[in-house]
Short mmCIF file of N, CA and C in Angstrom, two decimals:
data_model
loop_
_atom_site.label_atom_id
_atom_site.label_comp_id
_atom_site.label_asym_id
_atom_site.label_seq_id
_atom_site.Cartn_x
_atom_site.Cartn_y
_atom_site.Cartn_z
N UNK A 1 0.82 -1.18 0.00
CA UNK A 1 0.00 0.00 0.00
C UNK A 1 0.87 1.25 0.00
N UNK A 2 2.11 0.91 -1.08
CA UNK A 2 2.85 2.18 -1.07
C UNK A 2 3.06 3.00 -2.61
N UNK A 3 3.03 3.49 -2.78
CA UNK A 3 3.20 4.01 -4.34
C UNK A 3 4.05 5.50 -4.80
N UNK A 4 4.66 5.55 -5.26
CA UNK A 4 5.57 6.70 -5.72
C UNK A 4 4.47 7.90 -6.44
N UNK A 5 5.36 9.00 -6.92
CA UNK A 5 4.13 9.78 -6.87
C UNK A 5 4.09 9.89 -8.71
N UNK A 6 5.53 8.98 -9.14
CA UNK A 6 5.29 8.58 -10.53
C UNK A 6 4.51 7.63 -10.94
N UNK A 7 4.37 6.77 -10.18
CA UNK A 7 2.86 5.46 -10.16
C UNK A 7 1.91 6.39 -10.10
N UNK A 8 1.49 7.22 -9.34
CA UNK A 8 0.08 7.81 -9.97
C UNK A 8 0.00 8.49 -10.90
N UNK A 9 1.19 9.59 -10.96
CA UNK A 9 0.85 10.09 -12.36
C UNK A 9 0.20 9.31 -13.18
N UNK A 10 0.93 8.07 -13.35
CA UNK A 10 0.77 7.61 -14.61
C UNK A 10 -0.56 6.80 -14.82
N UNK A 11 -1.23 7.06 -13.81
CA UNK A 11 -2.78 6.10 -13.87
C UNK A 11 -3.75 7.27 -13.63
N UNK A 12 -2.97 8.83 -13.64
CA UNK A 12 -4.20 10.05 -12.82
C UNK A 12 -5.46 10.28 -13.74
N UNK A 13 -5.84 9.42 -15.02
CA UNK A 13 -7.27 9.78 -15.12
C UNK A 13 -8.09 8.90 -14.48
N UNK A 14 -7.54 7.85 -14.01
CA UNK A 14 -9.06 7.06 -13.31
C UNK A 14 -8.45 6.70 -11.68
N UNK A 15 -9.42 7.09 -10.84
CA UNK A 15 -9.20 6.60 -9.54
C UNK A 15 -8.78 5.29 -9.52
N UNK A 16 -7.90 4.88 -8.44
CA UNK A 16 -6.95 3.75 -8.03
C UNK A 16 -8.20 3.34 -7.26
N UNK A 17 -9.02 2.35 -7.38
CA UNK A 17 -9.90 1.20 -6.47
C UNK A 17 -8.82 -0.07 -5.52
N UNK A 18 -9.08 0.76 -4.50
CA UNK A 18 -8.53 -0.18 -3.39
C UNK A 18 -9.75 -1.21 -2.18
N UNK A 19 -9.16 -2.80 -2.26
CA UNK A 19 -10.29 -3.05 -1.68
C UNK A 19 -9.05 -4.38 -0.92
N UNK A 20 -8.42 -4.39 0.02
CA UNK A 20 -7.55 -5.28 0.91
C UNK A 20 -7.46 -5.42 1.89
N UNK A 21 -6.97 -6.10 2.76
CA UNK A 21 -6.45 -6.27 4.38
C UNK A 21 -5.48 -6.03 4.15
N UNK A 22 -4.74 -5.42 5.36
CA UNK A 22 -3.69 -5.08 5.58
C UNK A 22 -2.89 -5.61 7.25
N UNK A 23 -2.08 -6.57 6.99
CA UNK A 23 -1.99 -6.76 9.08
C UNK A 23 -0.66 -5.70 9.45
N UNK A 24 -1.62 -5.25 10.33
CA UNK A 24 -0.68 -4.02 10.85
C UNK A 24 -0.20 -4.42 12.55
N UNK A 25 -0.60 -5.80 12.90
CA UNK A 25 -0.60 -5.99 14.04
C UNK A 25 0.60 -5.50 15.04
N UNK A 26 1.83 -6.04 14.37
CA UNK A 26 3.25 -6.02 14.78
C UNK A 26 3.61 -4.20 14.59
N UNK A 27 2.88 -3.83 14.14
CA UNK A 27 3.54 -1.86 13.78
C UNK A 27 2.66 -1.54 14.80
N UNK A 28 1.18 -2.15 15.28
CA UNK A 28 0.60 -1.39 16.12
C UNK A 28 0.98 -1.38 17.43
N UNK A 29 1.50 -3.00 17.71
CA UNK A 29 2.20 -3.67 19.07
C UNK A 29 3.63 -2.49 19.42
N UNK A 30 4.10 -2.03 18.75
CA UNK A 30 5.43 -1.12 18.29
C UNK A 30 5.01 0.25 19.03
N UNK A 31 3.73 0.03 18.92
CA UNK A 31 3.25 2.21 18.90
C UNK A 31 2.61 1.94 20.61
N UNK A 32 1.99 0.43 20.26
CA UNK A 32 1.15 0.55 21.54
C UNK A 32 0.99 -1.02 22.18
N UNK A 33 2.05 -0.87 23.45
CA UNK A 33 2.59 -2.51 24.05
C UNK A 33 1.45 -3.38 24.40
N UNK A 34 0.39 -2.36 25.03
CA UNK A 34 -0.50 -3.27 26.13
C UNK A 34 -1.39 -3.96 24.78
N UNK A 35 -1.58 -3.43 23.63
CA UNK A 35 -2.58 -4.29 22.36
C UNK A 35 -1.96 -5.82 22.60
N UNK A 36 -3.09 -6.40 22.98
CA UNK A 36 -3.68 -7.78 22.91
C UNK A 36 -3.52 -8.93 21.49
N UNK A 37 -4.38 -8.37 21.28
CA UNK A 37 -4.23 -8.66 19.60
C UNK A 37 -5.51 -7.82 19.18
N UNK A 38 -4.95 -8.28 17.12
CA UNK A 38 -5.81 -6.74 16.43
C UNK A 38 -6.32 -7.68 15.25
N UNK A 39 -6.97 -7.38 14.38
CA UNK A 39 -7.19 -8.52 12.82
C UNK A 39 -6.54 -7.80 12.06
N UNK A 40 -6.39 -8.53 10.88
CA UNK A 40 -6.01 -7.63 10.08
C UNK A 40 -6.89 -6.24 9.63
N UNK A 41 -6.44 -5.35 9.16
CA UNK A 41 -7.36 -4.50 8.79
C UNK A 41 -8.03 -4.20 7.37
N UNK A 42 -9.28 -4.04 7.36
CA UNK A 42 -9.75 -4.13 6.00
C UNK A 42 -9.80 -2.68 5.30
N UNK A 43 -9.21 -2.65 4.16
CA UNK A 43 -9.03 -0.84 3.92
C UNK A 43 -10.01 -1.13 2.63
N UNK A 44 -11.15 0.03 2.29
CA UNK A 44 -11.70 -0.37 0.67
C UNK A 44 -11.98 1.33 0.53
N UNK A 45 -11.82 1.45 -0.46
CA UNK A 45 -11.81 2.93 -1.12
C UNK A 45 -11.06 3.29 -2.19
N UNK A 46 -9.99 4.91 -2.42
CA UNK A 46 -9.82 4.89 -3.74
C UNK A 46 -8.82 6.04 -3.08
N UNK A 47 -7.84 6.00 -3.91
CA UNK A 47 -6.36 6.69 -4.55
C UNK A 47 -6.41 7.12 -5.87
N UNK A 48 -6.53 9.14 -5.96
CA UNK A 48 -7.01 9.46 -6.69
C UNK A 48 -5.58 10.78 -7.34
N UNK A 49 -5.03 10.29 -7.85
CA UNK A 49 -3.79 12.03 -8.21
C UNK A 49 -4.33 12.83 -9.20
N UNK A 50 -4.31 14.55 -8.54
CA UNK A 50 -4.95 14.83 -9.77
C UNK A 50 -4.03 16.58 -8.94
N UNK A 51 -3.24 17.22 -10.25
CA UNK A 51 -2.86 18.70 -9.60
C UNK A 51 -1.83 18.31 -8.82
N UNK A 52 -0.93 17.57 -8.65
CA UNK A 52 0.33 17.74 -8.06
C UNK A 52 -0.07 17.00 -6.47
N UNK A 53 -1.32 16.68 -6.45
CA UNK A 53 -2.05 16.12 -4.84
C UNK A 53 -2.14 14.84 -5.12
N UNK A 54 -2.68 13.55 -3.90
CA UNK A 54 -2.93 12.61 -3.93
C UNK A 54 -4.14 12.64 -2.83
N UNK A 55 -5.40 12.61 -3.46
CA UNK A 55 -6.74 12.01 -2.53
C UNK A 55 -6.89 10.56 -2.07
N UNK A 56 -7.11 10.64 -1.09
CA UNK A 56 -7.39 9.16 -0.16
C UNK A 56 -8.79 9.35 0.23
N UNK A 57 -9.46 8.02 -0.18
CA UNK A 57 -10.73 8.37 0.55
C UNK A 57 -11.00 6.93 1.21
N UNK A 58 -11.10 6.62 2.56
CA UNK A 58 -10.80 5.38 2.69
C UNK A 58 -11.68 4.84 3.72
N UNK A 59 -12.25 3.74 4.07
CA UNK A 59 -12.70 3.04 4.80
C UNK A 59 -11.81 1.87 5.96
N UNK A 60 -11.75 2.02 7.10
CA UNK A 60 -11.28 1.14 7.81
C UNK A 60 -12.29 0.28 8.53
N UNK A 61 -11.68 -0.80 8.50
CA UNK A 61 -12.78 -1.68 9.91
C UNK A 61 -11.37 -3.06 10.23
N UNK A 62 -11.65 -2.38 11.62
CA UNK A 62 -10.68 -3.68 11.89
C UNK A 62 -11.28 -3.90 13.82
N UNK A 63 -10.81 -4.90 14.39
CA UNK A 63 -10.94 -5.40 15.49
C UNK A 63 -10.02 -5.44 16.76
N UNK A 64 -9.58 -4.71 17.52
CA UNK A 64 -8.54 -4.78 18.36
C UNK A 64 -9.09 -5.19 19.84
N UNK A 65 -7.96 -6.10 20.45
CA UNK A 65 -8.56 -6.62 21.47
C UNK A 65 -7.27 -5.90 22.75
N UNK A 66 -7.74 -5.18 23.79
CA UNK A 66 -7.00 -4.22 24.67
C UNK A 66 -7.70 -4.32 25.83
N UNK A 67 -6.78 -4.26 27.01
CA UNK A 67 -7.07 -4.46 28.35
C UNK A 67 -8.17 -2.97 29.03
N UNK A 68 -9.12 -3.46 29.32
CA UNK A 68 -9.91 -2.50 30.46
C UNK A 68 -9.02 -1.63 31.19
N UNK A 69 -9.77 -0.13 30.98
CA UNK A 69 -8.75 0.91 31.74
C UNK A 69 -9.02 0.54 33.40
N UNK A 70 -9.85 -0.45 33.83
CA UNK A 70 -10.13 -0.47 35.04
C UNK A 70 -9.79 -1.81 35.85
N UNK A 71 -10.14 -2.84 35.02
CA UNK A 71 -9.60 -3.88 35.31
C UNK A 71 -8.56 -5.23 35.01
N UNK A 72 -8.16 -4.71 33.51
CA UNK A 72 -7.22 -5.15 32.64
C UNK A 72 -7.88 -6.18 32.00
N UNK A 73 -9.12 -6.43 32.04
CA UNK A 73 -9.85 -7.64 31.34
C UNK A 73 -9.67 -7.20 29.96
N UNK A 74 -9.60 -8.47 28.97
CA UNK A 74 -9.89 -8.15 27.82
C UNK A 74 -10.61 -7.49 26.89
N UNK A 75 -11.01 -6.37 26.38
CA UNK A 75 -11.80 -5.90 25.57
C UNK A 75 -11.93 -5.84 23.99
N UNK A 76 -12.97 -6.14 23.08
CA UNK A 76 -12.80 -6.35 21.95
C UNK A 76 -13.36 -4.89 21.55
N UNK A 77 -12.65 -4.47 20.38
CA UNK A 77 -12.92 -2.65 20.07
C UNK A 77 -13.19 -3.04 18.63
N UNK A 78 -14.71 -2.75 18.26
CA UNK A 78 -14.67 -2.61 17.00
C UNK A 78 -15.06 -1.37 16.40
N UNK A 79 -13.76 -1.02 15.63
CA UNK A 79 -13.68 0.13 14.62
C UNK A 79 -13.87 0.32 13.63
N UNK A 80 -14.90 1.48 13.11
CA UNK A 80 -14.80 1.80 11.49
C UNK A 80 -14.59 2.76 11.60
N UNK A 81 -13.52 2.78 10.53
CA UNK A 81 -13.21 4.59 10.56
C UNK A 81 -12.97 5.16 8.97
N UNK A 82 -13.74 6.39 9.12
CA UNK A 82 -13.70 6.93 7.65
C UNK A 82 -11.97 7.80 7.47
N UNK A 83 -11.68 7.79 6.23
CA UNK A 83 -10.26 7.98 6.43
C UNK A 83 -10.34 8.70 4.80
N UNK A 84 -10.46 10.45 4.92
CA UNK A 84 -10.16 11.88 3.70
C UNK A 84 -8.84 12.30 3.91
N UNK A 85 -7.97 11.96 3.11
CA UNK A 85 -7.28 12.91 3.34
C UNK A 85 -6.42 13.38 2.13
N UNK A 86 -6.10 14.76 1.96
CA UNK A 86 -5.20 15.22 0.59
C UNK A 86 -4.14 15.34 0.71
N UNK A 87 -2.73 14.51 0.24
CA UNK A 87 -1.43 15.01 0.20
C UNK A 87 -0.98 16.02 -1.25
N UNK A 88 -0.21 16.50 -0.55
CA UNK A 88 0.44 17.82 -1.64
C UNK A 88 1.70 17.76 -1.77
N UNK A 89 1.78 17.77 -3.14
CA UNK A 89 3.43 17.13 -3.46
C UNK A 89 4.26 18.33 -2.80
N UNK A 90 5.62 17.82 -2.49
CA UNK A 90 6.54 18.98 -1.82
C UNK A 90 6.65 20.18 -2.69
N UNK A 91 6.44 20.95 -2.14
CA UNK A 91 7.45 22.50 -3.36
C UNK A 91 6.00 22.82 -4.10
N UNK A 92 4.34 22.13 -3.82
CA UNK A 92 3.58 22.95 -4.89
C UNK A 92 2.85 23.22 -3.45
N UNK A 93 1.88 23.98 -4.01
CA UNK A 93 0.22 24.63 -3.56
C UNK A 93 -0.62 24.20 -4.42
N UNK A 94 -2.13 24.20 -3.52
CA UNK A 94 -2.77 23.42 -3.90
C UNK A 94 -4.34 24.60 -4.13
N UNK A 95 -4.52 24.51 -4.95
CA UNK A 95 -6.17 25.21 -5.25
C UNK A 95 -7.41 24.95 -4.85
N UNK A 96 -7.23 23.21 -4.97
CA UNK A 96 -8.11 22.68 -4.48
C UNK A 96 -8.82 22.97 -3.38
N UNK A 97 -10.39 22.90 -3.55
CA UNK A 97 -10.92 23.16 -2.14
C UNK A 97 -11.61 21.91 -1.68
N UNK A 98 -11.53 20.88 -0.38
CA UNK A 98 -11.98 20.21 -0.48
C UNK A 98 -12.94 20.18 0.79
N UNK A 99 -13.97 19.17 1.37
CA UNK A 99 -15.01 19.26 2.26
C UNK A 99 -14.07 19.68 3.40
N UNK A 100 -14.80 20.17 4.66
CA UNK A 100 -14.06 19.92 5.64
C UNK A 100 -13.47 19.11 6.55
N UNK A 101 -14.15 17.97 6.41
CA UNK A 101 -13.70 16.69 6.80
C UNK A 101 -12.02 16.36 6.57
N UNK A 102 -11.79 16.97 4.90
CA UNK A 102 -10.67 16.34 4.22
C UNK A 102 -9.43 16.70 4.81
N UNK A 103 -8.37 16.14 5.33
CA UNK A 103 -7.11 16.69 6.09
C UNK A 103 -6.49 17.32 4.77
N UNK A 104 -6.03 18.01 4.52
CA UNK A 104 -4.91 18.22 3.78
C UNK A 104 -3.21 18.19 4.70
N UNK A 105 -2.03 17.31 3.97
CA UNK A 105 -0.80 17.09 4.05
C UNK A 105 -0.06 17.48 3.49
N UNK A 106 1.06 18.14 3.72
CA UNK A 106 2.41 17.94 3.08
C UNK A 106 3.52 16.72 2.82
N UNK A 107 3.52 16.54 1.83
CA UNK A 107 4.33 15.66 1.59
C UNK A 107 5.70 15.88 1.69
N UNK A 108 5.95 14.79 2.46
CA UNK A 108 8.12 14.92 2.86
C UNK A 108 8.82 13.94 2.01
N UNK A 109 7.83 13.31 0.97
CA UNK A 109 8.85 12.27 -0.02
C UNK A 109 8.40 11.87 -1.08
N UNK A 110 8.58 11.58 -1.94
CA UNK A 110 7.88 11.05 -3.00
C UNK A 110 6.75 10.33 -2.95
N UNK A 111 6.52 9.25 -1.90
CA UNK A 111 5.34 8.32 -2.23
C UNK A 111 5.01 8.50 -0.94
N UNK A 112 3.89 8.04 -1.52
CA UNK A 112 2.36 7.88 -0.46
C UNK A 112 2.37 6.28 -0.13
N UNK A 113 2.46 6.20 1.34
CA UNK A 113 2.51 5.26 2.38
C UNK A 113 0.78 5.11 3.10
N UNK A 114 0.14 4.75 2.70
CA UNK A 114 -1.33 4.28 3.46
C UNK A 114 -1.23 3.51 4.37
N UNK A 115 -0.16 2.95 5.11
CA UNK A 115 0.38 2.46 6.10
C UNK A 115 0.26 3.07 7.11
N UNK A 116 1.01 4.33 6.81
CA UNK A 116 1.15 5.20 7.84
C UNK A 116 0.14 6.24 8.20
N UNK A 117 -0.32 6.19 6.99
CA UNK A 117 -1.83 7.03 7.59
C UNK A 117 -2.88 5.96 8.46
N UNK A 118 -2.96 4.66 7.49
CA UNK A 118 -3.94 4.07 8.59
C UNK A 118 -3.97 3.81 10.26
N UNK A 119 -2.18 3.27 10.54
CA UNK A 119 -1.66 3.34 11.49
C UNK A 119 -1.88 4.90 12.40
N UNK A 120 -1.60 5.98 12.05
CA UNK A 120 -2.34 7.18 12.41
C UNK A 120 -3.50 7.24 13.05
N UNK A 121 -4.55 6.95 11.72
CA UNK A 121 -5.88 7.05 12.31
C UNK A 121 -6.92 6.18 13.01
N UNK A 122 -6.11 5.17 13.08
CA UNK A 122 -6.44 4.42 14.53
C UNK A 122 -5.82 4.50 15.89
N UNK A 123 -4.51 4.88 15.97
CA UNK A 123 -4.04 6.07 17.08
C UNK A 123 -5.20 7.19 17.68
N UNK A 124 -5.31 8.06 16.41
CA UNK A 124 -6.62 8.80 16.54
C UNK A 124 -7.63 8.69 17.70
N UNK A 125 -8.44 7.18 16.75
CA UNK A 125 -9.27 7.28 16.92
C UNK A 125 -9.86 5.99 18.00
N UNK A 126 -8.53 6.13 19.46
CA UNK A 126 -8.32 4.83 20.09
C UNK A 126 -8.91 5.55 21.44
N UNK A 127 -9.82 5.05 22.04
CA UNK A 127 -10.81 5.77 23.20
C UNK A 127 -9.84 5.70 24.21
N UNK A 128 -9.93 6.80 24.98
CA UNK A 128 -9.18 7.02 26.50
C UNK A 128 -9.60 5.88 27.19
N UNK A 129 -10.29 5.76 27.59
CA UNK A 129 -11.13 4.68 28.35
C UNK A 129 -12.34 3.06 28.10
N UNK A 130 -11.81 2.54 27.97
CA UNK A 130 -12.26 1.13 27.60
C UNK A 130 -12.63 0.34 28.60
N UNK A 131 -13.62 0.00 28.43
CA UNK A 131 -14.64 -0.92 29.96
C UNK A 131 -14.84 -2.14 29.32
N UNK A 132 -15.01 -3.41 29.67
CA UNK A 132 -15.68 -4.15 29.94
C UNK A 132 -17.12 -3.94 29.52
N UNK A 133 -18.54 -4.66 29.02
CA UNK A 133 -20.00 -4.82 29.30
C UNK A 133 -20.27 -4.93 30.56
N UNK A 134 -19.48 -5.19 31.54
CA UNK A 134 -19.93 -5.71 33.24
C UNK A 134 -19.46 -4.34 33.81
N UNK A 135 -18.36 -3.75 33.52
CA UNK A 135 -18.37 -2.76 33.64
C UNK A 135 -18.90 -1.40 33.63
N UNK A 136 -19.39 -1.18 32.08
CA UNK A 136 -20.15 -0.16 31.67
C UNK A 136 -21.93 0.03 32.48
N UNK A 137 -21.90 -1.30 32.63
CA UNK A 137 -23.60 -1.69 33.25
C UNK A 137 -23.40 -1.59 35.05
N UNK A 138 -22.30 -1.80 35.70
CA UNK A 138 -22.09 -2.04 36.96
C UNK A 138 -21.92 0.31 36.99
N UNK A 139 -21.25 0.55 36.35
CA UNK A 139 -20.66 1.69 36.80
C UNK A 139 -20.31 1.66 37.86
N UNK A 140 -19.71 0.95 38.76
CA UNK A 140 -18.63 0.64 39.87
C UNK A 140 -17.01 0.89 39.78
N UNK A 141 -16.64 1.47 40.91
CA UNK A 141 -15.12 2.22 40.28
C UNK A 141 -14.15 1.22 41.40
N UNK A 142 -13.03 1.14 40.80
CA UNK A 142 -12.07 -0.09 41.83
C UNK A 142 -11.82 0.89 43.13
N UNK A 143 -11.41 -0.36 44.16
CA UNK A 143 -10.50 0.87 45.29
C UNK A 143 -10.02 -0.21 46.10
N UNK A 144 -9.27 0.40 47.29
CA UNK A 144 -8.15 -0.61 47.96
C UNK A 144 -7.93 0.15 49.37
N UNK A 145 -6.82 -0.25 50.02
CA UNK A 145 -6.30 0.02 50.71
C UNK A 145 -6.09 1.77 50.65
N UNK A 146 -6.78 2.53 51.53
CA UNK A 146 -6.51 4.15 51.53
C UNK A 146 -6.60 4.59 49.96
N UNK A 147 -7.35 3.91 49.06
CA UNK A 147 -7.47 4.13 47.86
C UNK A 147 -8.61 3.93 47.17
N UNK A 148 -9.36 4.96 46.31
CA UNK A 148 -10.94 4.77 45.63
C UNK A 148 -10.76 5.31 44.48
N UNK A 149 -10.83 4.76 43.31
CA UNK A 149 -11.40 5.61 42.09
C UNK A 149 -12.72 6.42 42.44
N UNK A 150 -13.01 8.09 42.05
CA UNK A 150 -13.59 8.29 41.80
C UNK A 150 -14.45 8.51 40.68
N UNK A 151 -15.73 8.96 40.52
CA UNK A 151 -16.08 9.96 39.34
C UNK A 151 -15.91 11.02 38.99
N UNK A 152 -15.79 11.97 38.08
CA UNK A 152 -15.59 13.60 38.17
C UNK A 152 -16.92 14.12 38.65
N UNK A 153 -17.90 13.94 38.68
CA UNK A 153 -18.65 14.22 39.17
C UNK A 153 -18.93 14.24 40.80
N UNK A 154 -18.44 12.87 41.20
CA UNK A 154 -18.52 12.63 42.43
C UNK A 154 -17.64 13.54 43.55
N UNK A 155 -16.21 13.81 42.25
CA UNK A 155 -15.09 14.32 42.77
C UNK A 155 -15.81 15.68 43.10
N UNK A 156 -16.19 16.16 42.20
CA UNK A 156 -16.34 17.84 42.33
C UNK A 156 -17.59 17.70 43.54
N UNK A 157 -18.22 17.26 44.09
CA UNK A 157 -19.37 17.09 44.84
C UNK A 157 -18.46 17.17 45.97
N UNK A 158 -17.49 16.34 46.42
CA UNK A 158 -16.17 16.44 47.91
C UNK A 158 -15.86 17.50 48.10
N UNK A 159 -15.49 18.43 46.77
CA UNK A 159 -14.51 19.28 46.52
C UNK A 159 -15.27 20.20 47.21
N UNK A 160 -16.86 20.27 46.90
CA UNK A 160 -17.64 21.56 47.24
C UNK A 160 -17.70 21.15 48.63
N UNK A 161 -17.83 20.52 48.95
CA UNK A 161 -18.20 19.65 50.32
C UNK A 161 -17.09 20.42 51.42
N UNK A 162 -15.79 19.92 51.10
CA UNK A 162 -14.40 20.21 51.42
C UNK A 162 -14.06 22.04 51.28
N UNK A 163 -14.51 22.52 50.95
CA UNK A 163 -14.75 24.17 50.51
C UNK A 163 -16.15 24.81 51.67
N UNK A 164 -16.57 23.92 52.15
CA UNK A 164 -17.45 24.73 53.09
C UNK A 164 -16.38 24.83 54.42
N UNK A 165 -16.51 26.54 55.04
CA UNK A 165 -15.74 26.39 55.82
C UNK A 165 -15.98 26.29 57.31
N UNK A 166 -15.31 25.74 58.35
CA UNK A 166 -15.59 25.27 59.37
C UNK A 166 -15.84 26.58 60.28
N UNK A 167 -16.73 26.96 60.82
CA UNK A 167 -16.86 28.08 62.05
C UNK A 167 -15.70 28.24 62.16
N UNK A 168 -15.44 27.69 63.06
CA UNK A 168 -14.04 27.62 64.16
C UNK A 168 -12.92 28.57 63.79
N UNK A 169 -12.53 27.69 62.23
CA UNK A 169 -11.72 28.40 61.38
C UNK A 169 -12.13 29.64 60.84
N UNK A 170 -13.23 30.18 60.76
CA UNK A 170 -13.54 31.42 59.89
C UNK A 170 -12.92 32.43 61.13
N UNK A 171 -13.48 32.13 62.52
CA UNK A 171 -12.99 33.64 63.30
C UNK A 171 -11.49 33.42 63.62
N UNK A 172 -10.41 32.42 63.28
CA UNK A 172 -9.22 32.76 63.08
C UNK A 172 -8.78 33.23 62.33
N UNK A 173 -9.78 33.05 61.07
CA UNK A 173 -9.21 34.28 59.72
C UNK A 173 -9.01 35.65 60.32
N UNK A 174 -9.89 35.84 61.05
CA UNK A 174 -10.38 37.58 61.43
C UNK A 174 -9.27 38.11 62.05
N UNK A 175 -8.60 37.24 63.15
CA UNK A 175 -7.08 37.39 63.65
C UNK A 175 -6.00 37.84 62.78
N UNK A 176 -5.88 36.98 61.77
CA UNK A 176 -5.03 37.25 61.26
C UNK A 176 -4.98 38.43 60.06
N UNK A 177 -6.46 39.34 60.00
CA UNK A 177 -6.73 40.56 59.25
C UNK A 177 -6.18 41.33 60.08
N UNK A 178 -5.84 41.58 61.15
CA UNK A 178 -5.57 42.80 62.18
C UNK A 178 -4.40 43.12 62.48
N UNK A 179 -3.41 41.55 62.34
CA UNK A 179 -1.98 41.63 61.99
C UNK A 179 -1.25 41.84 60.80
N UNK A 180 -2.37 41.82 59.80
CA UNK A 180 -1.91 41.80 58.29
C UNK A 180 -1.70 43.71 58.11
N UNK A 181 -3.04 44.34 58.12
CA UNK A 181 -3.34 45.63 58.85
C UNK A 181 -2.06 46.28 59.48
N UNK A 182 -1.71 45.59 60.25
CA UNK A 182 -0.81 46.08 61.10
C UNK A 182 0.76 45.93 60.47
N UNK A 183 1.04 45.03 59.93
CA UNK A 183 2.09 45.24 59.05
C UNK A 183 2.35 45.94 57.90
N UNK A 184 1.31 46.57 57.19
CA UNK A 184 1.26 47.09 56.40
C UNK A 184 1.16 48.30 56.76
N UNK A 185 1.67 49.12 57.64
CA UNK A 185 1.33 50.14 58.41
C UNK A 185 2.66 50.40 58.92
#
């Protein structure tokens, strides 16, 4: 899935139809240790040169299996991901206007690597947080010894809690206005 940017020239009146797997398992294991395992990935779409650019318009779906941010259980992640993007040969500008969706790139070499973009946009598009089904349905947070996951929600609820101030303490503030006063004097 690599091509020079003289391979497209030479095919730029008709879009390049791409329809393959690709196993990226071992490049993804590279970027990211804790991946489990992944399938190969299925890429189908089209490689299009036209103006000194190269359009990608691409479809991903692949399967990665990654440990729970909570309990390290296995999780299966299934992804589809839409994948626009325009490279621009080095040294030109580009006229083109394309949706907003579409990334536009600079190109640092002759050929276009879809490797490295796909690898990219599953980086992207890899969730902070991954649960379990027992998880997501329990909404239960781990804890231990002098130790609790909270919620942010729950958190900020302490916080206000912890911010009310104690009598006691408010008329020692007042003390220390009269010495402050007084130094400044």
């Amino acid at each position: 899935m690599k091509w020079s940017i003289q391979e497209l020239r030479q095919i730029a009146s008709q879009p390049m139809m791409i329809n393959e797997s690709v196993d990226m398992k071992e490049e993804m294991k590279a970027v990211i240790p804790e991946l489990i395992d992944m399938s190969p990935v299925s890429v189908e779409g089209m490689v299009l040169y036209e103006e000194h650019t190269v359009l990608t318009q691409l479809r991903l779906a692949l399967k990665m299996t990654m440990p729970s941010t909570r309990s390290l259980e296995p999780v299966v992640l299934d992804m589809q991901l839409p994948v626009s993007e325009r490279f621009i040969e080095d040294g030109w500008n580009s006229d083109i206007v394309d949706e907003d969706h579409v990334t536009q790139l600079f190109m640092d070499s002759f050929t276009v690597d879809l490797k490295e973009s796909i690898r990219d946009h599953i980086l992207l598009n890899m969730p902070l947080q991954i649960l379990t089904e027992a998880e997501i349905a329990a909404d239960e947070f781990p804890e231990g010894n002098d130790w609790r996951v909270v919620s942010e929600s729950d958190f900020e609820a302490e916080r206000e809690v912890e911010e009310v101030v104690n009598p006691e303490f408010a008329k020692l503030q007042d003390l220390f206005k009269d010495s402050e006063s007084s130094d400044e004097a």
